[in-house]
mmCIF file of C-alpha atoms in Angstrom:
data_model
loop_
_atom_site.group_PDB
_atom_site.id
_atom_site.type_symbol
_atom_site.label_atom_id
_atom_site.label_comp_id
_atom_site.label_asym_id
_atom_site.label_seq_id
_atom_site.Cartn_x
_atom_site.Cartn_y
_atom_site.Cartn_z
ATOM 1 C CA MET A 54 24.179 15.675 -36.810
ATOM 2 C CA SER A 55 23.111 17.235 -33.511
ATOM 3 C CA ARG A 56 20.990 15.167 -31.136
ATOM 4 C CA CYS A 57 18.432 16.312 -28.564
ATOM 5 C CA THR A 58 20.607 14.925 -25.750
ATOM 6 C CA THR A 59 23.578 17.012 -26.889
ATOM 7 C CA ALA A 60 21.683 20.283 -26.557
ATOM 8 C CA SER A 61 20.149 19.329 -23.214
ATOM 9 C CA ARG A 62 23.519 18.361 -21.767
ATOM 10 C CA ASP A 63 25.401 21.325 -23.243
ATOM 11 C CA PHE A 64 22.863 23.764 -21.775
ATOM 12 C CA ASP A 65 22.886 21.897 -18.433
ATOM 13 C CA GLU A 66 19.116 21.463 -18.446
ATOM 14 C CA PRO A 67 17.988 20.449 -14.932
ATOM 15 C CA LEU A 68 16.680 16.928 -14.403
ATOM 16 C CA ALA A 69 14.529 17.389 -11.295
ATOM 17 C CA GLY A 70 10.791 17.318 -11.892
ATOM 18 C CA THR A 71 10.910 15.629 -15.309
ATOM 19 C CA ALA A 72 9.928 12.013 -14.502
ATOM 20 C CA ALA A 73 6.879 10.362 -16.036
ATOM 21 C CA THR A 74 3.972 10.291 -13.591
ATOM 22 C CA ALA A 75 2.584 6.895 -12.555
ATOM 23 C CA ARG A 76 1.531 5.598 -9.171
ATOM 24 C CA THR A 77 1.699 2.041 -10.536
ATOM 25 C CA TRP A 78 3.742 0.533 -13.371
ATOM 26 C CA LEU A 79 2.508 -2.557 -15.220
ATOM 27 C CA LEU A 80 5.225 -4.178 -17.336
ATOM 28 C CA LEU A 81 4.763 -6.959 -19.887
ATOM 29 C CA GLU A 82 7.649 -8.784 -21.541
ATOM 30 C CA GLN A 83 7.462 -8.505 -25.325
ATOM 31 C CA PRO A 84 10.605 -9.496 -27.262
ATOM 32 C CA GLY A 85 11.248 -8.474 -30.831
ATOM 33 C CA PRO A 86 10.930 -5.056 -32.479
ATOM 34 C CA TRP A 87 8.883 -2.197 -31.070
ATOM 35 C CA GLY A 88 7.239 0.641 -32.931
ATOM 36 C CA ALA A 89 6.795 4.181 -31.692
ATOM 37 C CA GLN A 90 3.488 3.227 -30.031
ATOM 38 C CA ALA A 91 4.745 -0.089 -28.745
ATOM 39 C CA LEU A 92 1.528 -1.443 -27.245
ATOM 40 C CA THR A 93 -0.042 -1.433 -30.690
ATOM 41 C CA SER A 94 3.068 -1.763 -32.897
ATOM 42 C CA SER A 95 4.959 -4.835 -31.722
ATOM 43 C CA HIS A 96 4.363 -8.586 -31.691
ATOM 44 C CA LEU A 97 1.762 -8.018 -29.001
ATOM 45 C CA ASP A 98 -1.720 -8.355 -30.485
ATOM 46 C CA PRO A 99 -2.668 -4.719 -31.220
ATOM 47 C CA ALA A 100 -6.245 -5.380 -30.087
ATOM 48 C CA ILE A 101 -4.892 -6.322 -26.647
ATOM 49 C CA GLY A 102 -2.650 -3.260 -26.667
ATOM 50 C CA ARG A 103 -5.549 -0.924 -27.486
ATOM 51 C CA ALA A 104 -7.741 -2.521 -24.814
ATOM 52 C CA LEU A 105 -4.992 -2.144 -22.203
ATOM 53 C CA GLU A 106 -4.454 1.506 -23.109
ATOM 54 C CA ALA A 107 -8.180 2.173 -22.743
ATOM 55 C CA ALA A 108 -8.434 0.278 -19.450
ATOM 56 C CA ALA A 109 -5.479 2.152 -17.918
ATOM 57 C CA ALA A 110 -6.800 5.636 -18.696
ATOM 58 C CA GLY A 111 -7.369 7.608 -15.503
ATOM 59 C CA THR A 112 -6.300 4.789 -13.158
ATOM 60 C CA GLY A 113 -2.790 5.970 -12.269
ATOM 61 C CA VAL A 114 -1.361 2.869 -13.994
ATOM 62 C CA ARG A 115 1.229 3.251 -16.747
ATOM 63 C CA ILE A 116 1.718 0.219 -18.996
ATOM 64 C CA ALA A 117 4.987 -0.464 -20.815
ATOM 65 C CA LEU A 118 6.636 -3.334 -22.657
ATOM 66 C CA ILE A 119 9.998 -4.739 -21.579
ATOM 67 C CA ARG A 120 12.564 -7.076 -23.128
ATOM 68 C CA ARG A 121 15.943 -8.451 -22.157
ATOM 69 C CA PRO A 122 18.974 -6.491 -23.427
ATOM 70 C CA GLY A 123 20.633 -7.788 -26.574
ATOM 71 C CA ARG A 124 19.707 -8.461 -30.177
ATOM 72 C CA HIS A 125 16.021 -8.193 -30.967
ATOM 73 C CA ALA A 126 15.485 -10.582 -33.834
ATOM 74 C CA ASP A 127 11.990 -10.874 -35.239
ATOM 75 C CA SER A 128 11.574 -14.281 -33.607
ATOM 76 C CA GLY A 129 7.820 -14.417 -33.121
ATOM 77 C CA THR A 130 5.775 -14.967 -29.988
ATOM 78 C CA PRO A 131 7.496 -16.132 -26.763
ATOM 79 C CA ALA A 132 6.026 -19.132 -24.940
ATOM 80 C CA GLU A 133 6.115 -17.412 -21.564
ATOM 81 C CA ARG A 134 6.427 -13.773 -20.591
ATOM 82 C CA HIS A 135 7.436 -12.006 -17.403
ATOM 83 C CA VAL A 136 4.935 -9.534 -15.967
ATOM 84 C CA TYR A 137 5.623 -7.030 -13.198
ATOM 85 C CA ALA A 138 3.423 -4.636 -11.272
ATOM 86 C CA ALA A 139 4.968 -1.986 -9.031
ATOM 87 C CA HIS A 140 3.259 0.569 -6.825
ATOM 88 C CA THR A 141 5.488 3.532 -6.023
ATOM 89 C CA THR A 142 3.682 5.527 -3.313
ATOM 90 C CA PRO A 143 5.863 5.853 -0.187
ATOM 91 C CA GLY A 144 4.519 3.824 2.692
ATOM 92 C CA ASN A 145 2.954 1.315 0.301
ATOM 93 C CA ALA A 146 5.666 0.671 -2.297
ATOM 94 C CA TRP A 147 5.716 -2.891 -3.608
ATOM 95 C CA LEU A 148 6.849 -4.932 -6.586
ATOM 96 C CA HIS A 149 5.108 -8.158 -7.583
ATOM 97 C CA SER A 150 6.029 -10.514 -10.419
ATOM 98 C CA ALA A 151 4.363 -13.249 -12.443
ATOM 99 C CA THR A 152 4.623 -15.084 -15.754
ATOM 100 C CA THR A 153 1.958 -15.657 -18.372
ATOM 101 C CA ARG A 154 1.521 -17.540 -21.621
ATOM 102 C CA THR A 155 -1.589 -15.540 -22.525
ATOM 103 C CA PRO A 156 -1.076 -11.753 -22.316
ATOM 104 C CA GLU A 157 -4.820 -11.216 -22.733
ATOM 105 C CA GLN A 158 -4.983 -12.212 -19.048
ATOM 106 C CA LEU A 159 -3.899 -8.656 -18.270
ATOM 107 C CA LEU A 160 -7.334 -7.510 -19.463
ATOM 108 C CA ASP A 161 -8.822 -9.242 -16.403
ATOM 109 C CA LEU A 162 -6.829 -7.065 -14.006
ATOM 110 C CA ASP A 163 -8.591 -4.398 -11.960
ATOM 111 C CA LEU A 164 -6.369 -1.501 -12.985
ATOM 112 C CA THR A 165 -8.214 0.941 -10.733
ATOM 113 C CA ALA A 166 -7.294 -1.227 -7.737
ATOM 114 C CA LEU A 167 -3.696 -1.551 -8.943
ATOM 115 C CA GLY A 168 -3.465 2.210 -9.336
ATOM 116 C CA ALA A 169 -4.695 2.610 -5.765
ATOM 117 C CA GLY A 170 -1.964 0.289 -4.491
ATOM 118 C CA ASP A 171 -3.875 -2.982 -4.096
ATOM 119 C CA PRO A 172 -1.948 -5.932 -5.619
ATOM 120 C CA ARG A 173 -4.572 -8.609 -4.977
ATOM 121 C CA THR A 174 -6.020 -8.592 -8.495
ATOM 122 C CA PHE A 175 -2.519 -9.071 -9.938
ATOM 123 C CA ASP A 176 -1.838 -11.977 -7.604
ATOM 124 C CA THR A 177 -5.216 -13.619 -8.218
ATOM 125 C CA VAL A 178 -5.390 -13.286 -11.997
ATOM 126 C CA LEU A 179 -1.728 -13.976 -12.777
ATOM 127 C CA ARG A 180 -0.742 -15.979 -9.693
ATOM 128 C CA GLY A 181 1.631 -13.176 -8.868
ATOM 129 C CA ARG A 182 3.782 -12.913 -5.783
ATOM 130 C CA PRO A 183 6.087 -10.369 -4.136
ATOM 131 C CA HIS A 184 9.297 -10.020 -6.144
ATOM 132 C CA ARG A 185 12.226 -11.405 -4.158
ATOM 133 C CA GLY A 186 14.986 -10.805 -6.674
ATOM 134 C CA ASP A 187 17.116 -7.787 -7.493
ATOM 135 C CA PRO A 188 15.516 -4.370 -8.040
ATOM 136 C CA LEU A 189 14.547 -3.658 -11.629
ATOM 137 C CA ALA A 190 16.674 -1.307 -13.740
ATOM 138 C CA LEU A 191 14.565 -0.304 -16.749
ATOM 139 C CA VAL A 192 16.454 1.490 -19.521
ATOM 140 C CA CYS A 193 14.505 3.178 -22.310
ATOM 141 C CA THR A 194 15.786 1.881 -25.677
ATOM 142 C CA ASN A 195 12.932 2.539 -28.101
ATOM 143 C CA GLY A 196 14.650 4.146 -31.075
ATOM 144 C CA LYS A 197 11.340 4.365 -32.945
ATOM 145 C CA ARG A 198 10.296 7.069 -30.490
ATOM 146 C CA ASP A 199 13.671 8.816 -30.401
ATOM 147 C CA ARG A 200 17.006 7.706 -31.804
ATOM 148 C CA CYS A 201 18.851 8.849 -28.666
ATOM 149 C CA CYS A 202 17.076 6.140 -26.687
ATOM 150 C CA ALA A 203 18.538 3.503 -29.003
ATOM 151 C CA LEU A 204 21.968 5.073 -29.523
ATOM 152 C CA LEU A 205 22.556 5.708 -25.821
ATOM 153 C CA GLY A 206 20.102 3.433 -24.028
ATOM 154 C CA ARG A 207 20.825 0.113 -25.697
ATOM 155 C CA PRO A 208 24.582 0.171 -24.945
ATOM 156 C CA LEU A 209 23.834 1.014 -21.305
ATOM 157 C CA ALA A 210 21.311 -1.833 -20.973
ATOM 158 C CA ALA A 211 23.755 -4.263 -22.608
ATOM 159 C CA GLU A 212 26.602 -3.172 -20.319
ATOM 160 C CA LEU A 213 24.432 -3.600 -17.225
ATOM 161 C CA ALA A 214 23.353 -7.083 -18.306
ATOM 162 C CA SER A 215 26.863 -8.205 -19.251
ATOM 163 C CA SER A 216 28.223 -7.006 -15.907
ATOM 164 C CA GLY A 217 25.754 -9.125 -13.959
ATOM 165 C CA VAL A 218 22.863 -6.762 -13.208
ATOM 166 C CA LYS A 219 20.098 -9.355 -13.157
ATOM 167 C CA GLY A 220 17.274 -6.837 -12.975
ATOM 168 C CA ALA A 221 18.291 -5.047 -16.191
ATOM 169 C CA TRP A 222 15.544 -4.705 -18.807
ATOM 170 C CA GLU A 223 14.917 -2.559 -21.839
ATOM 171 C CA VAL A 224 11.636 -0.621 -21.679
ATOM 172 C CA THR A 225 9.543 1.073 -24.344
ATOM 173 C CA HIS A 226 9.082 4.590 -23.021
ATOM 174 C CA LEU A 227 9.980 6.653 -19.955
ATOM 175 C CA GLY A 228 9.634 10.146 -21.418
ATOM 176 C CA GLY A 229 12.335 12.801 -21.576
ATOM 177 C CA HIS A 230 14.271 11.535 -24.605
ATOM 178 C CA ARG A 231 16.679 14.458 -24.327
ATOM 179 C CA PHE A 232 17.899 13.060 -20.982
ATOM 180 C CA SER A 233 18.937 9.689 -22.489
ATOM 181 C CA PRO A 234 20.024 7.247 -21.302
ATOM 182 C CA THR A 235 16.938 7.331 -19.080
ATOM 183 C CA LEU A 236 16.333 4.838 -16.305
ATOM 184 C CA LEU A 237 13.490 3.833 -13.991
ATOM 185 C CA VAL A 238 14.259 1.841 -10.848
ATOM 186 C CA LEU A 239 11.603 -0.288 -9.173
ATOM 187 C CA PRO A 240 10.129 -0.792 -6.630
ATOM 188 C CA TYR A 241 10.563 2.813 -5.447
ATOM 189 C CA GLY A 242 9.839 4.357 -8.852
ATOM 190 C CA TYR A 243 12.576 6.991 -9.077
ATOM 191 C CA ALA A 244 13.677 7.948 -12.581
ATOM 192 C CA TYR A 245 17.168 9.019 -13.648
ATOM 193 C CA GLY A 246 18.681 10.752 -16.635
ATOM 194 C CA ARG A 247 22.072 10.847 -18.386
ATOM 195 C CA ALA A 248 22.782 7.541 -16.675
ATOM 196 C CA ALA A 249 26.071 5.644 -16.834
ATOM 197 C CA ALA A 250 26.678 2.034 -15.818
ATOM 198 C CA HIS A 251 28.717 2.876 -12.714
ATOM 199 C CA SER A 252 26.079 5.309 -11.441
ATOM 200 C CA VAL A 253 23.273 2.809 -12.106
ATOM 201 C CA LYS A 254 25.064 0.238 -9.963
ATOM 202 C CA GLU A 255 25.340 2.798 -7.151
ATOM 203 C CA ILE A 256 21.624 3.560 -7.505
ATOM 204 C CA LEU A 257 20.712 -0.134 -7.351
ATOM 205 C CA GLN A 258 22.941 -0.710 -4.326
ATOM 206 C CA GLY A 259 21.159 2.172 -2.655
ATOM 207 C CA VAL A 260 17.788 0.541 -3.367
ATOM 208 C CA ARG A 261 18.993 -2.714 -1.803
ATOM 209 C CA GLU A 262 19.937 -0.729 1.305
ATOM 210 C CA GLY A 263 16.711 1.281 1.341
ATOM 211 C CA ARG A 264 18.347 4.501 0.129
ATOM 212 C CA ILE A 265 17.537 6.921 -2.681
ATOM 213 C CA VAL A 266 20.449 8.299 -4.698
ATOM 214 C CA THR A 267 19.643 11.883 -5.720
ATOM 215 C CA ASP A 268 22.492 12.481 -8.195
ATOM 216 C CA GLY A 269 21.010 12.393 -11.679
ATOM 217 C CA CYS A 270 17.505 11.856 -10.294
ATOM 218 C CA ARG A 271 14.517 13.154 -12.265
ATOM 219 C CA GLY A 272 12.014 12.483 -9.490
ATOM 220 C CA GLY A 273 9.677 9.913 -8.018
ATOM 221 C CA SER A 274 6.969 8.844 -10.438
ATOM 222 C CA ALA A 275 4.301 8.689 -7.711
ATOM 223 C CA TRP A 276 3.947 12.501 -7.836
ATOM 224 C CA GLU A 277 3.166 15.198 -10.347
ATOM 225 C CA ARG A 278 6.176 17.142 -11.499
ATOM 226 C CA PRO A 279 6.061 20.023 -8.989
ATOM 227 C CA GLY A 280 5.940 17.389 -6.230
ATOM 228 C CA GLN A 281 8.883 15.519 -7.740
ATOM 229 C CA ALA A 282 11.021 18.655 -7.717
ATOM 230 C CA ALA A 283 9.910 19.598 -4.203
ATOM 231 C CA GLU A 284 10.654 16.184 -2.674
ATOM 232 C CA LEU A 285 14.125 16.089 -4.222
ATOM 233 C CA ALA A 286 14.813 19.616 -2.964
ATOM 234 C CA VAL A 287 13.901 18.603 0.596
ATOM 235 C CA ARG A 288 16.105 15.510 0.321
ATOM 236 C CA LYS A 289 19.038 17.651 -0.723
ATOM 237 C CA ALA A 290 18.363 20.311 1.918
ATOM 238 C CA THR A 291 18.189 17.759 4.730
ATOM 239 C CA GLY A 292 20.677 15.163 3.501
ATOM 240 C CA GLU A 293 18.008 12.481 3.997
ATOM 241 C CA HIS A 294 18.497 9.463 1.733
ATOM 242 C CA ALA A 295 16.179 6.858 3.282
ATOM 243 C CA ALA A 296 13.482 5.534 0.973
ATOM 244 C CA GLY A 297 9.828 5.863 1.883
ATOM 245 C CA VAL A 298 10.199 8.597 4.501
ATOM 246 C CA PHE A 299 8.877 11.573 2.503
ATOM 247 C CA GLN A 300 5.333 12.158 1.320
ATOM 248 C CA VAL A 301 4.025 14.923 -0.917
ATOM 249 C CA LEU A 302 0.929 15.905 1.054
ATOM 250 C CA ARG A 303 -0.385 18.774 -1.022
ATOM 251 C CA ILE A 304 0.282 20.644 -4.249
ATOM 252 C CA GLN A 305 -1.447 24.019 -4.300
ATOM 253 C CA GLY A 306 -1.461 26.448 -7.194
ATOM 254 C CA ALA A 307 -1.295 26.177 -10.949
ATOM 255 C CA VAL A 308 1.090 26.915 -13.780
ATOM 256 C CA PRO A 309 3.501 28.648 -13.374
ATOM 257 C CA ARG A 310 3.821 28.516 -9.548
ATOM 258 C CA TRP A 311 2.962 26.013 -6.840
ATOM 259 C CA GLU A 312 3.329 25.627 -3.091
ATOM 260 C CA VAL A 313 4.107 22.013 -2.209
ATOM 261 C CA THR A 314 3.849 20.567 1.284
ATOM 262 C CA VAL A 315 6.289 17.729 1.962
ATOM 263 C CA SER A 316 6.257 15.658 5.152
ATOM 264 C CA HIS A 317 8.692 13.266 6.823
ATOM 265 C CA THR A 318 7.646 10.195 8.791
ATOM 266 C CA ASP A 319 9.250 11.769 11.883
ATOM 267 C CA GLY A 320 6.681 14.593 11.814
ATOM 268 C CA ARG A 321 8.707 17.342 10.154
ATOM 269 C CA MET A 322 7.089 19.297 7.302
ATOM 270 C CA TRP A 323 8.307 21.698 4.634
ATOM 271 C CA ARG A 324 6.717 24.242 2.351
ATOM 272 C CA VAL A 325 8.440 24.291 -1.048
ATOM 273 C CA VAL A 326 7.790 26.914 -3.710
ATOM 274 C CA VAL A 327 8.207 25.561 -7.234
ATOM 275 C CA ALA A 328 8.016 27.710 -10.363
ATOM 276 C CA GLN A 329 7.724 26.517 -13.942
ATOM 277 C CA GLY A 330 10.189 28.182 -16.249
ATOM 278 C CA ALA A 331 11.264 27.751 -19.854
ATOM 279 C CA SER A 332 14.546 26.105 -20.791
ATOM 280 C CA LEU A 333 16.555 28.591 -22.829
ATOM 281 C CA PRO A 334 17.999 28.932 -25.380
ATOM 282 C CA PRO A 335 15.505 26.935 -27.482
ATOM 283 C CA ARG A 336 16.389 23.312 -28.140
ATOM 284 C CA PRO A 337 14.564 20.227 -29.514
ATOM 285 C CA GLU A 338 12.625 18.143 -26.998
ATOM 286 C CA SER A 339 13.173 15.099 -29.225
ATOM 287 C CA CYS A 340 15.356 14.338 -32.214
ATOM 288 C CA GLY A 341 13.763 15.701 -35.363
ATOM 289 C CA SER A 342 11.340 17.996 -33.539
ATOM 290 C CA ALA A 343 11.272 21.754 -33.946
ATOM 291 C CA LEU A 344 13.166 24.008 -31.567
ATOM 292 C CA GLY A 345 11.245 24.796 -28.407
ATOM 293 C CA SER A 346 11.611 25.783 -24.771
ATOM 294 C CA PRO A 347 10.849 22.717 -22.634
ATOM 295 C CA ALA A 348 9.247 23.404 -19.268
ATOM 296 C CA ARG A 349 11.530 23.165 -16.249
ATOM 297 C CA MET A 350 10.723 22.981 -12.546
ATOM 298 C CA ASP A 351 12.707 25.522 -10.523
ATOM 299 C CA VAL A 352 12.656 25.357 -6.726
ATOM 300 C CA VAL A 353 12.390 28.926 -5.451
ATOM 301 C CA ALA A 354 12.302 28.292 -1.701
ATOM 302 C CA VAL A 355 12.410 25.473 0.835
ATOM 303 C CA ARG A 356 11.128 26.300 4.326
ATOM 304 C CA GLU A 357 10.692 23.931 7.245
ATOM 305 C CA LEU A 358 7.393 24.517 9.010
ATOM 306 C CA PRO A 359 7.234 24.890 12.769
ATOM 307 C CA ARG A 360 5.851 21.867 14.575
ATOM 308 C CA THR A 361 2.448 22.345 16.145
ATOM 309 C CA PRO A 362 2.745 21.730 19.878
ATOM 310 C CA ILE A 363 0.478 19.048 21.301
ATOM 311 C CA PRO A 364 -1.768 20.545 23.981
ATOM 312 C CA ILE A 365 -1.323 19.063 27.434
ATOM 313 C CA ALA A 366 -4.553 18.120 29.121
ATOM 314 C CA CYS A 367 -5.026 19.523 32.606
#
């Protein structure tokens, strides 16, 4: 039986500009089985899940459940859970961690402040602290949303864990099932598709060295999709791999065409034209869905802008 990933790969559907958008990720450990809507269909109290979903709306925070790779027996409620918060905006990217025995504590967080890049509420409520360990490699494995995530994601997560990747976690949903195995790397917040264990290790080594690997990259989650595609295009045009040096300053326009202004910390700026097209021939966006033409972000032009000279006072 054909899978959504097969069609996407066979038709060489581009990855750039397809990452989920979130300035801040809030991750709660929840072992055991997950349903399609994991916050309300897992061992997490569904009332807490609904309250978290409502609190996060419009804040720039995306909430997901995580669990360690391996078997997911229906073993009840864990005594202690890991919690992570990561802000992904360049210039203020951070990853903080904590543990909790009472997940309802997350309802006391100021999600608006977290979405704006302020970690103090996380640290105060949960006794959080800056994460000093390995970067996080989050692999989507939720087969209740799409079977490709389980069939392709779970083996990847298990291989990463068994080979010593300490930051490997399974995560409930990253979007883009047809690009499975999908991966999000924190703290910088770049997403990847069609990932393999060897490439994930290269990506993580790059993060340790302050570099962004662009091969297989779907984009940085801090930006809307035209901005994701534009920033990756500038990286490829300039050969710049350093993390945190590019900022998407402005996205002007509307579907199907945008002009995106991208800046570098050294003062350079680029104007990038991005057009939304349709992926043809038609293919399913998820397993079991009807044939469609998923939107794709095509970079039409990348132009470096002239620097404005600084006037010299007489």
